[in-house]
Coordinates of C-alpha atoms in Angstrom, one line a residue:
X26 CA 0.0 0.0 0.0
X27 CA 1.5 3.5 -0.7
X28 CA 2.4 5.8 2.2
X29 CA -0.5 7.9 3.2
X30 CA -3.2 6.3 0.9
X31 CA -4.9 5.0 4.3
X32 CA -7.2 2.2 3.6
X33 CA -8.7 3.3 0.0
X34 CA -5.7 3.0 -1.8
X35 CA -6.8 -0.4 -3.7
X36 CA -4.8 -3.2 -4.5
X37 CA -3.2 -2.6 -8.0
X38 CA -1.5 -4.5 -10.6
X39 CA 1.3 -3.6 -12.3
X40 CA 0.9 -0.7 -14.8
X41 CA 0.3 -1.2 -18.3
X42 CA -0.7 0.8 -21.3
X43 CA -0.4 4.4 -20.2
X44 CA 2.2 3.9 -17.1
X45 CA 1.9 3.4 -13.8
X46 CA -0.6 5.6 -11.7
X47 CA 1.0 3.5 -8.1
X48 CA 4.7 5.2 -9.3
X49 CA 3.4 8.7 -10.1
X50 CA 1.3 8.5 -6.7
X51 CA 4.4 7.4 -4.8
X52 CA 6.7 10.4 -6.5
X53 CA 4.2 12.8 -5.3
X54 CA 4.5 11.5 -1.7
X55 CA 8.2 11.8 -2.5
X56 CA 8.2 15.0 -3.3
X57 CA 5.1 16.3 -1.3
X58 CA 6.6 15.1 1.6
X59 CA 8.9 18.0 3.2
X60 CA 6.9 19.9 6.0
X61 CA 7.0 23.2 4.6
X62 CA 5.3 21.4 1.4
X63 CA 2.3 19.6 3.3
X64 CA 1.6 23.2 5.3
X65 CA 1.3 24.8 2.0
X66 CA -1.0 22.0 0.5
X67 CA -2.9 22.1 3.4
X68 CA -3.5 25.7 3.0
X69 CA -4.8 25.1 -0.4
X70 CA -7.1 22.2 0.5
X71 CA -8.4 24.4 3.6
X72 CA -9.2 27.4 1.7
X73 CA -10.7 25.1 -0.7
X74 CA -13.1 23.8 1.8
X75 CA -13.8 27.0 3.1
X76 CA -14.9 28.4 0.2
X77 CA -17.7 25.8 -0.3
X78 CA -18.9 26.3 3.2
X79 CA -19.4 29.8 3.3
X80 CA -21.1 29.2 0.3
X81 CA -23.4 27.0 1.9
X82 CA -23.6 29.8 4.5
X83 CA -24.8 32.2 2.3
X84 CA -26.9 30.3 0.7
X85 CA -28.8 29.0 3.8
X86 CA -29.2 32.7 4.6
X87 CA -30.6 33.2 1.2
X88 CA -33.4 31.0 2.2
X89 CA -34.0 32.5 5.5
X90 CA -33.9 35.5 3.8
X91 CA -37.3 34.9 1.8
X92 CA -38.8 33.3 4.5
X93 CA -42.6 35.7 4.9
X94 CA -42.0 38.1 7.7
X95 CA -38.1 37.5 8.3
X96 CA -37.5 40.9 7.7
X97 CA -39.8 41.8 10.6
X98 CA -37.4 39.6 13.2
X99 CA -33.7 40.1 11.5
X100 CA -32.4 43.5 10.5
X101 CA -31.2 41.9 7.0
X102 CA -28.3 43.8 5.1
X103 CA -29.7 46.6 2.7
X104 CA -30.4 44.6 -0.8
X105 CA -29.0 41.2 0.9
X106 CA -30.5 38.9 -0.9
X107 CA -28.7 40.0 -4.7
X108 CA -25.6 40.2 -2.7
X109 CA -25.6 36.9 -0.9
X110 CA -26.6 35.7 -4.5
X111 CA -23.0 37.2 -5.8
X112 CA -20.9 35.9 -2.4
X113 CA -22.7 32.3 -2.7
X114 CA -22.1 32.2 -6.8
X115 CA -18.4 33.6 -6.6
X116 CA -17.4 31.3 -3.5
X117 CA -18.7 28.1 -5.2
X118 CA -17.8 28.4 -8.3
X119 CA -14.5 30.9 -8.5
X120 CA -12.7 30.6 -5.5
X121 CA -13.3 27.0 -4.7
X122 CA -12.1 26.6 -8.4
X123 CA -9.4 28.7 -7.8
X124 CA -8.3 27.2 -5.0
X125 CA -8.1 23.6 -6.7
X126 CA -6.0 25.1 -9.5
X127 CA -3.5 26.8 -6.8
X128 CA -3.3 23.1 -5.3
X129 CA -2.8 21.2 -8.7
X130 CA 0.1 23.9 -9.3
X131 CA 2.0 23.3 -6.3
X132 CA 1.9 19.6 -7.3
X133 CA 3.1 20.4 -10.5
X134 CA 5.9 23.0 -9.2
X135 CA 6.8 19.9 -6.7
X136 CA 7.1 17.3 -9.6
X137 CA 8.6 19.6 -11.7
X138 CA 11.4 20.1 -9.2
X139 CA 12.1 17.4 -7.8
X140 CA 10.9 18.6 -4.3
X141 CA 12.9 21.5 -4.2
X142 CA 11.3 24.2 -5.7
X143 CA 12.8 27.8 -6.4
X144 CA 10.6 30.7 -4.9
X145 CA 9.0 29.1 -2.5
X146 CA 7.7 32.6 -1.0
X147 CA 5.9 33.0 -3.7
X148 CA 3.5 30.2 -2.8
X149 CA 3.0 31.6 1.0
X150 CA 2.3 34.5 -0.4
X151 CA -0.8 33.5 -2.7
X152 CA -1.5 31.9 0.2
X153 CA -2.3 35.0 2.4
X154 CA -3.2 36.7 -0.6
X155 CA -6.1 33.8 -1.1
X156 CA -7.1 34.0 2.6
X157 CA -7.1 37.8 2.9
X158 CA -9.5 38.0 -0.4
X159 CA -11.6 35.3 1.1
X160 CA -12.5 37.7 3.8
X161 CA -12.7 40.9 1.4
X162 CA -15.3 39.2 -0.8
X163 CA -17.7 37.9 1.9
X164 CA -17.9 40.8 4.0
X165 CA -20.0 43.1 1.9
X166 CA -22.7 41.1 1.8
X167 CA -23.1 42.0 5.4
X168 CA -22.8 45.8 4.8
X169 CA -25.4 48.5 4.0
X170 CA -23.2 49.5 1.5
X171 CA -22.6 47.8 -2.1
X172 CA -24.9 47.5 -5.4
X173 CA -25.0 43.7 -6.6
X174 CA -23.9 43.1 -10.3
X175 CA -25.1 39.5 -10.9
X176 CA -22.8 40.0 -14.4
X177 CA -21.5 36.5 -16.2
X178 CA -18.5 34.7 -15.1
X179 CA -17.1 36.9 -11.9
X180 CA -20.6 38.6 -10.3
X181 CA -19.6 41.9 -8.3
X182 CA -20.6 43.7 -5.5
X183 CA -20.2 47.3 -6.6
X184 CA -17.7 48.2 -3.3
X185 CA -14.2 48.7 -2.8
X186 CA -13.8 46.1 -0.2
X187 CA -15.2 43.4 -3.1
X188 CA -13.1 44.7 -5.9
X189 CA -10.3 44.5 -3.5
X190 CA -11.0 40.5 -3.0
X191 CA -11.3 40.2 -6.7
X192 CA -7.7 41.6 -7.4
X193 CA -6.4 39.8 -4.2
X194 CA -7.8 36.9 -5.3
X195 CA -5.9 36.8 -8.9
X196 CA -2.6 38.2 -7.9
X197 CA -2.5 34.9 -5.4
X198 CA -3.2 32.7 -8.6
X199 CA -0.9 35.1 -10.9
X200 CA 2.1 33.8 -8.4
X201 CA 1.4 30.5 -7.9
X202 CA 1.1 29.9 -12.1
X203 CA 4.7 32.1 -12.2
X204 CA 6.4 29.9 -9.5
X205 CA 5.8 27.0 -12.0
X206 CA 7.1 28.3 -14.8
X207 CA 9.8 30.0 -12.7
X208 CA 10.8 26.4 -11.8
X209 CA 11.0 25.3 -15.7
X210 CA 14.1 26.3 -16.6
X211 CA 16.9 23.8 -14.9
X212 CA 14.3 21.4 -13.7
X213 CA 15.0 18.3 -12.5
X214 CA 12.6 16.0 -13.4
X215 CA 11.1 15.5 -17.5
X216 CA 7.9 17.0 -18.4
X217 CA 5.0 14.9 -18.5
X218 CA 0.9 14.9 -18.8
X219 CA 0.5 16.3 -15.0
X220 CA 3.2 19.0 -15.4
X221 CA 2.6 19.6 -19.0
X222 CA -1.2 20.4 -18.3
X223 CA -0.8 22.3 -15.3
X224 CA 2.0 24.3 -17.1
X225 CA -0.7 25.1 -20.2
X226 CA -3.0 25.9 -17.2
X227 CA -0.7 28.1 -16.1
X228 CA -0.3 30.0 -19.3
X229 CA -4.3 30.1 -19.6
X230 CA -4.7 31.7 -16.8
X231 CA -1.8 34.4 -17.2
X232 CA -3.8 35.0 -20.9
X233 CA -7.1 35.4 -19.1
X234 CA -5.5 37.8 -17.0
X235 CA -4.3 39.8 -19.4
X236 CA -7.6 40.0 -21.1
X237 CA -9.1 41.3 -17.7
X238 CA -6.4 44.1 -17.5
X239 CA -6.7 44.9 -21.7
X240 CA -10.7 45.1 -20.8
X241 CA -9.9 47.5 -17.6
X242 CA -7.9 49.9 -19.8
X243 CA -10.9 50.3 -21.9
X244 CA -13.1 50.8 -19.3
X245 CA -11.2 53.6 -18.3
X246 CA -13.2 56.3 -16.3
X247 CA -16.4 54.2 -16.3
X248 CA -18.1 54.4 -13.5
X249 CA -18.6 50.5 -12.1
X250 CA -22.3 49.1 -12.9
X251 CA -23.7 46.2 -14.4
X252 CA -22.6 46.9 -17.7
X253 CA -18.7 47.8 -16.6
X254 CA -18.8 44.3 -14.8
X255 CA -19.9 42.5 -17.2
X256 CA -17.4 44.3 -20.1
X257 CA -14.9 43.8 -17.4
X258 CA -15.2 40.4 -17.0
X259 CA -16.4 39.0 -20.4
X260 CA -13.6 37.8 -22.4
X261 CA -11.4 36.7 -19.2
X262 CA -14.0 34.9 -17.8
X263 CA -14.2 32.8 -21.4
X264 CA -11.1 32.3 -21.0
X265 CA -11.0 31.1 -17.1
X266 CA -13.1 28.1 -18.4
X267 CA -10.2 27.2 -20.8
X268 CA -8.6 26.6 -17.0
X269 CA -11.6 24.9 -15.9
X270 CA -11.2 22.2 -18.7
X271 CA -7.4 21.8 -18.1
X272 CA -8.3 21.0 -14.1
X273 CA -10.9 18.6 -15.3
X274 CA -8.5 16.4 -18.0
X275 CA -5.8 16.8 -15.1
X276 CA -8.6 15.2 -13.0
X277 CA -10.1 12.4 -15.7
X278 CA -6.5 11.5 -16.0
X279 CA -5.2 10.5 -12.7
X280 CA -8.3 9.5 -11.0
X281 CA -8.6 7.0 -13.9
X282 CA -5.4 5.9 -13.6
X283 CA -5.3 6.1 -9.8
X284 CA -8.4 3.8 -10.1
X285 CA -6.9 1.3 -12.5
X286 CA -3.2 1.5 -12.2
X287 CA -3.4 2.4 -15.7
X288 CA -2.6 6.1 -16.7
X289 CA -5.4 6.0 -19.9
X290 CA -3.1 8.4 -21.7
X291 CA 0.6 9.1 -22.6
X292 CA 2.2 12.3 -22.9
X293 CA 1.6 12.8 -26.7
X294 CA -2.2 12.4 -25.9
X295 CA -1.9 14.9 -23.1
X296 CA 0.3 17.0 -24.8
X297 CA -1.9 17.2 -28.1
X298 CA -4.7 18.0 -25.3
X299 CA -2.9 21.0 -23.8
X300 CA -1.6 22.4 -26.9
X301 CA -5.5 22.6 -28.2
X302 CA -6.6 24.2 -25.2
X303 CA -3.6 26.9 -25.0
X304 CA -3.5 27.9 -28.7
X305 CA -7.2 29.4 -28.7
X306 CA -6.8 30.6 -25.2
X307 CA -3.6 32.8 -25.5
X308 CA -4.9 33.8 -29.1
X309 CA -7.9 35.7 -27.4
X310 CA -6.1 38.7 -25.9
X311 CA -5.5 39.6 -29.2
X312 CA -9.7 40.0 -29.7
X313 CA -8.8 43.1 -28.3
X314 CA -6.7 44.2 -31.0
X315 CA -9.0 42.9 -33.5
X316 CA -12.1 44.1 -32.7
X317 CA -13.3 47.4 -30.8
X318 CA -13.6 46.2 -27.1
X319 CA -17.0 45.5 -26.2
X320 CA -18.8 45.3 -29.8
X321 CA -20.6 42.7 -31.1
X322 CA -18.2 41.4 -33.2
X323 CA -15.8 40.9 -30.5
X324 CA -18.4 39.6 -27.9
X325 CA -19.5 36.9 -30.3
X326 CA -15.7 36.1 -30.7
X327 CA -15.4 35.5 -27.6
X328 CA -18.4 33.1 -27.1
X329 CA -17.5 31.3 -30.4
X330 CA -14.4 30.4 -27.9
X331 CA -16.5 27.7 -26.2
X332 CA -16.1 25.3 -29.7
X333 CA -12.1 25.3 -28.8
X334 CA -13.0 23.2 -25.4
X335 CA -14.4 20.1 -27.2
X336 CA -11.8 18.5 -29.3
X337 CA -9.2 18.4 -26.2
X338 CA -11.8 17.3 -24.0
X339 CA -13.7 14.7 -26.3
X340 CA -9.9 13.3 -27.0
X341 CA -9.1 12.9 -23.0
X342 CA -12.5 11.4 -22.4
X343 CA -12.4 8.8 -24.9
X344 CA -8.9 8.2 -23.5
X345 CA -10.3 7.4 -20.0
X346 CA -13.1 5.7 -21.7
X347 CA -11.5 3.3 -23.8
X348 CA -8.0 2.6 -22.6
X349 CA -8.5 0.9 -19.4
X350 CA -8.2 -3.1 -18.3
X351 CA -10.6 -5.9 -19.8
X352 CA -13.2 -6.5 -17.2
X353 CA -15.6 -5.1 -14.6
X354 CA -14.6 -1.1 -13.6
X355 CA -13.3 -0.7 -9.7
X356 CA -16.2 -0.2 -8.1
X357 CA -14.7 -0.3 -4.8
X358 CA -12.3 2.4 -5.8
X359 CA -14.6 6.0 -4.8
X360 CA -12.1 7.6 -8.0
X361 CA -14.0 5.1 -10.5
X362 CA -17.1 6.7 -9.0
X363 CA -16.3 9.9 -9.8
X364 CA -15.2 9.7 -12.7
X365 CA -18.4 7.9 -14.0
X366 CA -20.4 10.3 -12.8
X367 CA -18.6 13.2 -13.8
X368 CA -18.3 12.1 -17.4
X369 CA -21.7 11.4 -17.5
X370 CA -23.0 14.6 -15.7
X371 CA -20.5 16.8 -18.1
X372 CA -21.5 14.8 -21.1
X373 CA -25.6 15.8 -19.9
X374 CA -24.4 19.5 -20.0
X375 CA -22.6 20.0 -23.1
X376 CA -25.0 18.0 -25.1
X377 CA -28.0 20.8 -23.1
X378 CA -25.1 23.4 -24.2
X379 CA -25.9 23.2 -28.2
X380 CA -29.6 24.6 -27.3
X381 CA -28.8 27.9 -25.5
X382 CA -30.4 30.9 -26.3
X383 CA -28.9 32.8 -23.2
X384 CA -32.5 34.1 -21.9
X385 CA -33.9 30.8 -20.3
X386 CA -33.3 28.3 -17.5
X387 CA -31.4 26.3 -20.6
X388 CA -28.0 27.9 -19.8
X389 CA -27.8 27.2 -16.7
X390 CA -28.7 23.6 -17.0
X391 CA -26.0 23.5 -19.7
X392 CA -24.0 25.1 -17.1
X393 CA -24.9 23.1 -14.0
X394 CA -23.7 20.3 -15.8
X395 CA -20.3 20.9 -17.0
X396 CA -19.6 22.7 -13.8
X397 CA -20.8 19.8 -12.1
X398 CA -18.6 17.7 -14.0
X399 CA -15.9 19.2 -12.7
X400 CA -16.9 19.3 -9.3
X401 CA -17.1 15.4 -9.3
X402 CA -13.5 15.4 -10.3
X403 CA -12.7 17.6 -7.7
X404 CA -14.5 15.4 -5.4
X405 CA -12.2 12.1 -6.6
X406 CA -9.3 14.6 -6.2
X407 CA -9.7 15.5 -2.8
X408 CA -10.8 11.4 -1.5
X409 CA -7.9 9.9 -3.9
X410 CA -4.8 12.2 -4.0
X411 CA -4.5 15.3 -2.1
X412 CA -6.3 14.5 2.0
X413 CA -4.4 10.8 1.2
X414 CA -0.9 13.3 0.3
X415 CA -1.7 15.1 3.5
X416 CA -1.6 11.5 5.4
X417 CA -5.3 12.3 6.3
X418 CA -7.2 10.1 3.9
X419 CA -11.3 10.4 4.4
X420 CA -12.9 8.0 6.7
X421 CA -15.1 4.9 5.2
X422 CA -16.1 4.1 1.9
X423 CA -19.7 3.5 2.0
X424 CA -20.3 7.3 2.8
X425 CA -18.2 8.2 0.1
X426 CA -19.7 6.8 -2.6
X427 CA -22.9 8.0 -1.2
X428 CA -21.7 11.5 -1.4
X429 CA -20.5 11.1 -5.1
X430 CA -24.3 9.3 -5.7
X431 CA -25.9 12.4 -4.7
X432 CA -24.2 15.4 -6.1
X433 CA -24.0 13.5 -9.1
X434 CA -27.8 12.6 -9.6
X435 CA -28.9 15.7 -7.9
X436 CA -26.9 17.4 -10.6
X437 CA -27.9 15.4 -13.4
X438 CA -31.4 16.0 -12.5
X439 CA -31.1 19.5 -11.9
X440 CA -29.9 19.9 -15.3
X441 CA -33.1 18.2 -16.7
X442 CA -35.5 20.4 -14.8
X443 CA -33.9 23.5 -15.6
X444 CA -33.9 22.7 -19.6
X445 CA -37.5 21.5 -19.5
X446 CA -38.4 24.6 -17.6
X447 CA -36.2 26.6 -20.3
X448 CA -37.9 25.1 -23.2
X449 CA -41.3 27.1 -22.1
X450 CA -39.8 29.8 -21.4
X451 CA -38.6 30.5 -17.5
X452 CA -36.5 32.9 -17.2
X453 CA -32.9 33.0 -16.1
X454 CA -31.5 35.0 -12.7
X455 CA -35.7 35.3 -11.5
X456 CA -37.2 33.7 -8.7
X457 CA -40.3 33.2 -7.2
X458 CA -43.5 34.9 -8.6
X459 CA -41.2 37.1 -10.8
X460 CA -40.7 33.9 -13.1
X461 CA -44.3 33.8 -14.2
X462 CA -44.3 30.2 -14.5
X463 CA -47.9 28.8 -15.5
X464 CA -47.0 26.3 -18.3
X465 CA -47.2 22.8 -16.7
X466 CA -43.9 21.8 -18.3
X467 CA -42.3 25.1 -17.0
X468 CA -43.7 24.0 -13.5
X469 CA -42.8 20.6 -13.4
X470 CA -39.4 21.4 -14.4
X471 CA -38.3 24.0 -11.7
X472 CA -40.1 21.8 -9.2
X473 CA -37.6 18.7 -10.7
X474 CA -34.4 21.7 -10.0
X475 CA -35.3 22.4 -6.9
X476 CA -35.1 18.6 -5.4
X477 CA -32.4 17.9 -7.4
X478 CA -30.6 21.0 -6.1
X479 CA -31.5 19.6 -2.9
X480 CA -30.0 16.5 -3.4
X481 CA -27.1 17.9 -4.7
X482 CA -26.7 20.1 -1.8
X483 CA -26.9 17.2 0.6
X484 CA -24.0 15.5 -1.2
X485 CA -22.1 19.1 -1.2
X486 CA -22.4 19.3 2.8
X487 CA -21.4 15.8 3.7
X488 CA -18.3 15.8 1.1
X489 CA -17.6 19.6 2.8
X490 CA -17.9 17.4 6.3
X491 CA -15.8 14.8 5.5
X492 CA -13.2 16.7 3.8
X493 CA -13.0 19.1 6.8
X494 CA -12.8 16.3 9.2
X495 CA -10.0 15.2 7.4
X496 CA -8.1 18.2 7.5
X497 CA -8.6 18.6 11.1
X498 CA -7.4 15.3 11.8
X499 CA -4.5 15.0 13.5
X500 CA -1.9 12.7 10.6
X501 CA -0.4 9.8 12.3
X502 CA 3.0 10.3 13.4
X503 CA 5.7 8.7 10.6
X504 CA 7.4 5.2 11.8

């Protein structure tokens, strides 16, 4: 059994096909292993975590929040509910994203060196960067101050203190993706599918960046409102799902592997993979240049961006899907779990994804699902490779997989609800009477969203539980 992997690190054959997974698990405890290392992880994990509860925080006190005569008990923020909306939606799916990415870096910077990286500040750094933004962008929602801007991509709270978190937030990612490719030159260790995607990750993210500060310089003298944020944060936030995919073929790679024993694809496969991801991404700054900022021309260049995600993904899929050993899948393994699910649930959104229109419930269950499709991977990450790195691998199986089970079909039936509900017509970002629901099929499908968002939310809290307990845990003292 490999060090740390606690008792759901399954019995594996040798490697075959692809490589080993039990080798590339075992040179991550290697290099993962120095204190200052596991702190740093730990960090990443933590604010990981975090980020997902207070999302479930806020979104608890959403509910209060509309509860008939609330107002009349609790002194609610001025115009709390469209803020908690923001703080909820930015926490679940930016930060917590974020976070992962900052985590799969660090491996990557590890790997790459050997376990010596250069510029280690750098990474404790981000680190308080991270936890200091964390702070800047929850708070507002609990001032009488602030407009809610519930724009695409990164929603805002039109304050100071928020913007502040916003910039905090992607400095700290801006250092961790430079200490990796800081630590190319004279690496010790050869380039392959982890580094190699987490590098083209890296330049992604440096690319969306840019196209957040060549979007600012337009914006010049604006004042911030709904249409600033959402000019602001249009073609970056394209780009951040470029990121997105990378994390999820990163993910589909070694839980599969980690699952099997058998990486499902070798480093030309990866690199092809990458290199189709990084070309379109690093290309769209250049939209700017192009096109006048903000026209129609531009905007719809930047949408037609989402056609560039499907050939590296469709390629890694079939990869998982098809190169793995004759016989019945590891059930047993909680990484074969996720990975079902969250090629099935992803698969669910971007075939909802061709039918978009932008005005109904259909984007978001397009949405829902490919987001949810990541999550799932992140799940498998967290139970299979980072809490086991940490020596604080989750407790029990069973509860696990019934974890997985939920989001996943809560999800997957979220997505179904919303795009009936779409097809007649509910709107997007309205709830309550403000929908105007009265078609049947309109009804039936928001009432179908909202128990499969419950479901998926009860899945969401015990995998926040179990991953928390984890980290609190106390790692058994080495032999």
């Amino acid at each position: 059994m490999a060090e740390g992997a606690g008792t759901i690190w399954p019995a594996a054959a040798a490697g075959a096909g692809g490589g080993s997974a039990a080798d590339l698990y075992r040179s991550l405890v290697r290099v993962a292993g120095a204190p200052s290392s596991r702190r740093e992880l730990w960090a990443w994990c933590g604010l990981a975590v975090l980020s997902l509860a207070l999302a479930g925080v806020t979104a608890l006190l959403l509910a209060f929040s509309r509860i008939p005569g609330i107002q009349e008990v609790v002194a609610w923020p001025l115009d709390f509910f469209g803020k908690g909306l923001v703080v909820h939606v930015v926490f679940s799916f930016v930060v917590w994203f974020l976070a992962v990415f900052a985590a799969l870096l660090q491996l990557a910077t590890l790997r790459l060196s050997s376990g010596r990286p250069r510029f280690n500040a750098l990474g404790q750094l981000a680190v308080m960067m991270t936890a200091s933004a964390c702070i800047l962008l929850f708070v507002p929602a609990l001032m009488d101050r602030g407009e809610p801007s519930l724009n695409n991509y990164v929603p805002v709270i039109i304050d100071p203190l928020y913007y502040t978190g916003v910039a905090l937030l992607g400095a700290g990612m801006a250092l961790m993706a430079a200490r990796l490719l800081a630590n190319l030159p004279g690496r010790t260790a050869p380039l392959e599918p982890l580094t190699l995607t987490m590098i083209a990750a890296a330049v992604i993210y440096l690319a969306a960046l840019m196209c957040f500060g060549l979007a600012l310089a337009a914006l010049e003298g604006q004042p911030p409102s709904h249409a600033f944020n959402e000019e602001l944060f249009w073609g970056g936030g394209h780009v951040l799902q470029f990121v997105n995919v990378a994390l999820l073929m990163v993910g589909w790679y070694l839980l599969a592997g980690l699952a099997t024993d058998r990486l499902p694809a070798g480093p030309r496969l990866m690199t092809a993979a990458a290199a189709l991801l990084v070309f379109p991404a690093v290309a769209a700054p250049g939209l700017y240049l192009v096109w006048e900022p903000f026209t129609a021309p531009q905007t719809e260049a930047f949408t037609d961006l989402q056609y560039a995600l499907i050939p590296p993904t469709v390629l890694v899929a079939a990869a998982v899907a098809v190169n793995r050993p004759a016989g019945p899948l590891p059930w047993h393994d909680p990484a074969t779990h996720c990975v079902v699910w969250s090629l099935a649930v992803f698969a669910l959104g971007g075939v909802l994804g061709l039918f978009v229109d932008g005005a109904d419930t259909r984007t978001p269950a397009h949405y829902h699902g490919v987001l949810g499709g990541v999550n799932l991977v992140f799940m498998g990450l967290f139970f299979r490779l980072l809490l086991p790195l940490l020596r604080r691998p989750p407790r029990g199986r069973r509860v696990l997989y019934v974890q997985i089970a939920l989001y996943g079909a809560g999800q997957a039936l979220q997505c179904v609800g919303l795009f009936l509900a779409g097809g007649y017509g509910a709107p997007r970002k309205t709830a309550g009477a403000a929908q105007g629901l009265e078609d049947l099929g309109a009804i039936a499908g928001m009432t179908m969203n909202g128990i499969g968002a419950l479901i998926a939310v009860i899945g969401g809290v015990l995998f926040i539980w179990t991953v928390a307990a984890a980290l609190l845990r106390r790692p058994p003292v080495p032999a």
